[in-house]
Amino acid sequence: MSSDFKELQSKWENNKNSLATSTTNFDGLYAKIKRKEKENYFFYYGTIIILSITLIVISLFFYYVAPVKEMLSRIGAGLMVIGLIFRIFIEIISIYKAKQINKLDNTLKTVENSINFHQFRKTIHQVIAPIIIALYTIGFYMITPEFSLYMKFWNIVLMDISYIIIGIILFVLIRKGVKKEMEKLTDIMKLKKEITE
């Protein structure tokens, strides 16, 4: 009887220790998930701020500094402005979708929604963003003929070359940010899967 009691007590202590360890692991995983999600929110809000500033500057430029008059130029300016507005709208949707994941109680459903969100962001970066950049670039070059009426040839060439150089620099910087975001989203998915297993 005494040995049964000692065995039972030993099992109780082992289970208690393993429960404490798994709770600590869960808390650690949850803290990692929250930290990575917070970093991604900063990325989304930062993107919205940068795009909004760009939108305001371009809109003011076309309204006050260089109001375009020809139809081709107006279409070009419209492509640039609409592209920025659409991209801002996508980032707002991303924030909304990311916050919806956290509101769900069912852990398995949360993992599934995290995977869907990861696919959504992947589609944005691989399909939608390149289309927006292409339309923005087309819009920029559609304005060039009207600018050539008021500017010297070499200024137009310099403007076109600087657009390409700035575009390459921005591409490299944005690509780094996107890679970090996708790595964090992948890590979040892995951590959430660990919790469910």
GROMACS .gro file of C-alpha atoms in nm:
model
  197
    1MET     CA    1   0.000   0.000   0.000
    2SER     CA    2   0.284   0.237   0.088
    3SER     CA    3   0.463   0.164  -0.242
    4ASP     CA    4   0.140   0.232  -0.437
    5PHE     CA    5   0.107   0.562  -0.262
    6LYS     CA    6   0.472   0.655  -0.338
    7GLU     CA    7   0.423   0.555  -0.705
    8LEU     CA    8   0.108   0.765  -0.728
    9GLN     CA    9   0.282   1.058  -0.560
   10SER     CA   10   0.578   1.023  -0.800
   11LYS     CA   11   0.345   1.024  -1.104
   12TRP     CA   12   0.164   1.328  -0.966
   13GLU     CA   13   0.493   1.520  -0.925
   14ASN     CA   14   0.612   1.423  -1.276
   15ASN     CA   15   0.283   1.526  -1.437
   16LYS     CA   16   0.283   1.850  -1.240
   17ASN     CA   17   0.638   1.930  -1.357
   18SER     CA   18   0.557   1.843  -1.721
   19LEU     CA   19   0.243   2.059  -1.706
   20ALA     CA   20   0.447   2.352  -1.570
   21THR     CA   21   0.706   2.301  -1.846
   22SER     CA   22   0.443   2.287  -2.121
   23THR     CA   23   0.277   2.602  -1.982
   24THR     CA   24   0.614   2.777  -1.985
   25ASN     CA   25   0.672   2.659  -2.344
   26PHE     CA   26   0.324   2.779  -2.442
   27ASP     CA   27   0.386   3.120  -2.283
   28GLY     CA   28   0.721   3.148  -2.463
   29LEU     CA   29   0.569   3.053  -2.799
   30TYR     CA   30   0.281   3.294  -2.747
   31ALA     CA   31   0.524   3.577  -2.660
   32LYS     CA   32   0.726   3.507  -2.978
   33ILE     CA   33   0.409   3.511  -3.189
   34LYS     CA   34   0.297   3.841  -3.037
   35ARG     CA   35   0.641   4.000  -3.091
   36LYS     CA   36   0.653   3.898  -3.458
   37GLU     CA   37   0.294   4.010  -3.517
   38LYS     CA   38   0.374   4.349  -3.361
   39GLU     CA   39   0.678   4.388  -3.590
   40ASN     CA   40   0.458   4.312  -3.893
   41TYR     CA   41   0.201   4.570  -3.781
   42PHE     CA   42   0.480   4.830  -3.772
   43PHE     CA   43   0.568   4.726  -4.129
   44TYR     CA   44   0.206   4.764  -4.246
   45TYR     CA   45   0.155   5.101  -4.076
   46GLY     CA   46   0.496   5.221  -4.200
   47THR     CA   47   0.403   5.125  -4.556
   48ILE     CA   48   0.072   5.313  -4.525
   49ILE     CA   49   0.250   5.625  -4.394
   50ILE     CA   50   0.513   5.622  -4.672
   51LEU     CA   51   0.253   5.561  -4.945
   52SER     CA   52   0.024   5.833  -4.803
   53ILE     CA   53   0.308   6.089  -4.797
   54THR     CA   54   0.396   5.994  -5.156
   55LEU     CA   55   0.030   6.026  -5.257
   56ILE     CA   56  -0.001   6.372  -5.096
   57VAL     CA   57   0.324   6.498  -5.253
   58ILE     CA   58   0.234   6.371  -5.601
   59SER     CA   59  -0.122   6.506  -5.578
   60LEU     CA   60   0.004   6.849  -5.468
   61PHE     CA   61   0.268   6.842  -5.742
   62PHE     CA   62   0.011   6.773  -6.014
   63TYR     CA   63  -0.234   7.022  -5.871
   64TYR     CA   64  -0.006   7.320  -5.790
   65VAL     CA   65   0.336   7.278  -5.951
   66ALA     CA   66   0.271   7.099  -6.281
   67PRO     CA   67  -0.099   7.071  -6.359
   68VAL     CA   68  -0.104   6.848  -6.664
   69LYS     CA   69  -0.334   6.953  -6.950
   70GLU     CA   70  -0.307   6.685  -7.218
   71MET     CA   71  -0.529   6.377  -7.197
   72LEU     CA   72  -0.233   6.134  -7.214
   73SER     CA   73  -0.065   6.313  -6.923
   74ARG     CA   74  -0.387   6.319  -6.720
   75ILE     CA   75  -0.428   5.943  -6.769
   76GLY     CA   76  -0.065   5.899  -6.660
   77ALA     CA   77  -0.113   6.111  -6.349
   78GLY     CA   78  -0.435   5.921  -6.276
   79LEU     CA   79  -0.254   5.585  -6.301
   80MET     CA   80   0.008   5.705  -6.054
   81VAL     CA   81  -0.243   5.840  -5.801
   82ILE     CA   82  -0.491   5.551  -5.831
   83GLY     CA   83  -0.207   5.298  -5.797
   84LEU     CA   84  -0.099   5.457  -5.470
   85ILE     CA   85  -0.457   5.474  -5.337
   86PHE     CA   86  -0.514   5.107  -5.426
   87ARG     CA   87  -0.190   5.001  -5.253
   88ILE     CA   88  -0.284   5.195  -4.938
   89PHE     CA   89  -0.625   5.028  -4.944
   90ILE     CA   90  -0.458   4.683  -4.968
   91GLU     CA   91  -0.242   4.758  -4.663
   92ILE     CA   92  -0.552   4.863  -4.466
   93ILE     CA   93  -0.719   4.533  -4.565
   94SER     CA   94  -0.404   4.348  -4.453
   95ILE     CA   95  -0.418   4.508  -4.110
   96TYR     CA   96  -0.788   4.421  -4.081
   97LYS     CA   97  -0.725   4.058  -4.187
   98ALA     CA   98  -0.429   4.026  -3.947
   99LYS     CA   99  -0.640   4.152  -3.656
  100GLN     CA  100  -0.922   3.910  -3.745
  101ILE     CA  101  -0.687   3.613  -3.702
  102ASN     CA  102  -0.621   3.708  -3.339
  103LYS     CA  103  -0.991   3.738  -3.252
  104LEU     CA  104  -1.062   3.372  -3.318
  105ASP     CA  105  -1.084   3.136  -3.022
  106ASN     CA  106  -1.031   2.808  -3.204
  107THR     CA  107  -0.654   2.748  -3.231
  108LEU     CA  108  -0.680   2.520  -3.536
  109LYS     CA  109  -0.894   2.780  -3.715
  110THR     CA  110  -0.638   3.047  -3.620
  111VAL     CA  111  -0.358   2.842  -3.779
  112GLU     CA  112  -0.568   2.795  -4.093
  113ASN     CA  113  -0.640   3.170  -4.108
  114SER     CA  114  -0.270   3.244  -4.057
  115ILE     CA  115  -0.189   3.025  -4.358
  116ASN     CA  116  -0.458   3.203  -4.565
  117PHE     CA  117  -0.322   3.543  -4.456
  118HIS     CA  118   0.031   3.433  -4.553
  119GLN     CA  119  -0.101   3.340  -4.901
  120PHE     CA  120  -0.285   3.675  -4.923
  121ARG     CA  121   0.035   3.871  -4.848
  122LYS     CA  122   0.232   3.652  -5.090
  123THR     CA  123  -0.019   3.730  -5.367
  124ILE     CA  124   0.008   4.102  -5.289
  125HIS     CA  125   0.388   4.097  -5.313
  126GLN     CA  126   0.417   3.864  -5.612
  127VAL     CA  127   0.120   3.973  -5.828
  128ILE     CA  128  -0.057   4.292  -5.719
  129ALA     CA  129   0.247   4.504  -5.621
  130PRO     CA  130   0.430   4.443  -5.953
  131ILE     CA  131   0.113   4.535  -6.146
  132ILE     CA  132   0.077   4.857  -5.944
  133ILE     CA  133   0.445   4.943  -5.999
  134ALA     CA  134   0.411   4.874  -6.373
  135LEU     CA  135   0.101   5.098  -6.398
  136TYR     CA  136   0.276   5.368  -6.192
  137THR     CA  137   0.578   5.354  -6.424
  138ILE     CA  138   0.360   5.365  -6.736
  139GLY     CA  139   0.180   5.665  -6.583
  140PHE     CA  140   0.512   5.837  -6.514
  141TYR     CA  141   0.632   5.793  -6.872
  142MET     CA  142   0.293   5.902  -7.012
  143ILE     CA  143   0.353   6.242  -6.852
  144THR     CA  144   0.700   6.279  -7.005
  145PRO     CA  145   0.581   6.401  -7.350
  146GLU     CA  146   0.395   6.697  -7.195
  147PHE     CA  147   0.689   6.778  -6.967
  148SER     CA  148   0.915   6.782  -7.275
  149LEU     CA  149   0.714   7.080  -7.403
  150TYR     CA  150   0.824   7.288  -7.102
  151MET     CA  151   1.160   7.139  -7.009
  152LYS     CA  152   1.491   7.102  -7.188
  153PHE     CA  153   1.571   6.766  -7.344
  154TRP     CA  154   1.856   6.689  -7.100
  155ASN     CA  155   1.632   6.764  -6.801
  156ILE     CA  156   1.382   6.510  -6.932
  157VAL     CA  157   1.659   6.252  -6.984
  158LEU     CA  158   1.792   6.323  -6.633
  159MET     CA  159   1.439   6.289  -6.487
  160ASP     CA  160   1.382   5.957  -6.666
  161ILE     CA  161   1.721   5.817  -6.562
  162SER     CA  162   1.676   5.930  -6.200
  163TYR     CA  163   1.334   5.757  -6.195
  164ILE     CA  164   1.503   5.430  -6.291
  165ILE     CA  165   1.784   5.472  -6.035
  166ILE     CA  166   1.543   5.565  -5.754
  167GLY     CA  167   1.318   5.276  -5.861
  168ILE     CA  168   1.607   5.027  -5.832
  169ILE     CA  169   1.705   5.158  -5.488
  170LEU     CA  170   1.343   5.145  -5.366
  171PHE     CA  171   1.302   4.796  -5.513
  172VAL     CA  172   1.602   4.667  -5.314
  173LEU     CA  173   1.483   4.832  -4.989
  174ILE     CA  174   1.122   4.719  -5.032
  175ARG     CA  175   1.234   4.366  -5.122
  176LYS     CA  176   1.432   4.344  -4.796
  177GLY     CA  177   1.125   4.457  -4.598
  178VAL     CA  178   0.900   4.210  -4.780
  179LYS     CA  179   1.142   3.922  -4.719
  180LYS     CA  180   1.151   4.005  -4.347
  181GLU     CA  181   0.771   4.023  -4.334
  182MET     CA  182   0.730   3.688  -4.512
  183GLU     CA  183   0.989   3.526  -4.282
  184LYS     CA  184   0.801   3.655  -3.977
  185LEU     CA  185   0.469   3.530  -4.114
  186THR     CA  186   0.626   3.188  -4.179
  187ASP     CA  187   0.768   3.185  -3.824
  188ILE     CA  188   0.428   3.281  -3.681
  189MET     CA  189   0.264   2.994  -3.870
  190LYS     CA  190   0.525   2.747  -3.743
  191LEU     CA  191   0.485   2.869  -3.385
  192LYS     CA  192   0.106   2.844  -3.404
  193LYS     CA  193   0.137   2.491  -3.544
  194GLU     CA  194   0.364   2.399  -3.250
  195ILE     CA  195   0.094   2.514  -3.010
  196THR     CA  196  -0.167   2.292  -3.177
  197GLU     CA  197   0.054   1.983  -3.186
   0.00000   0.00000   0.00000
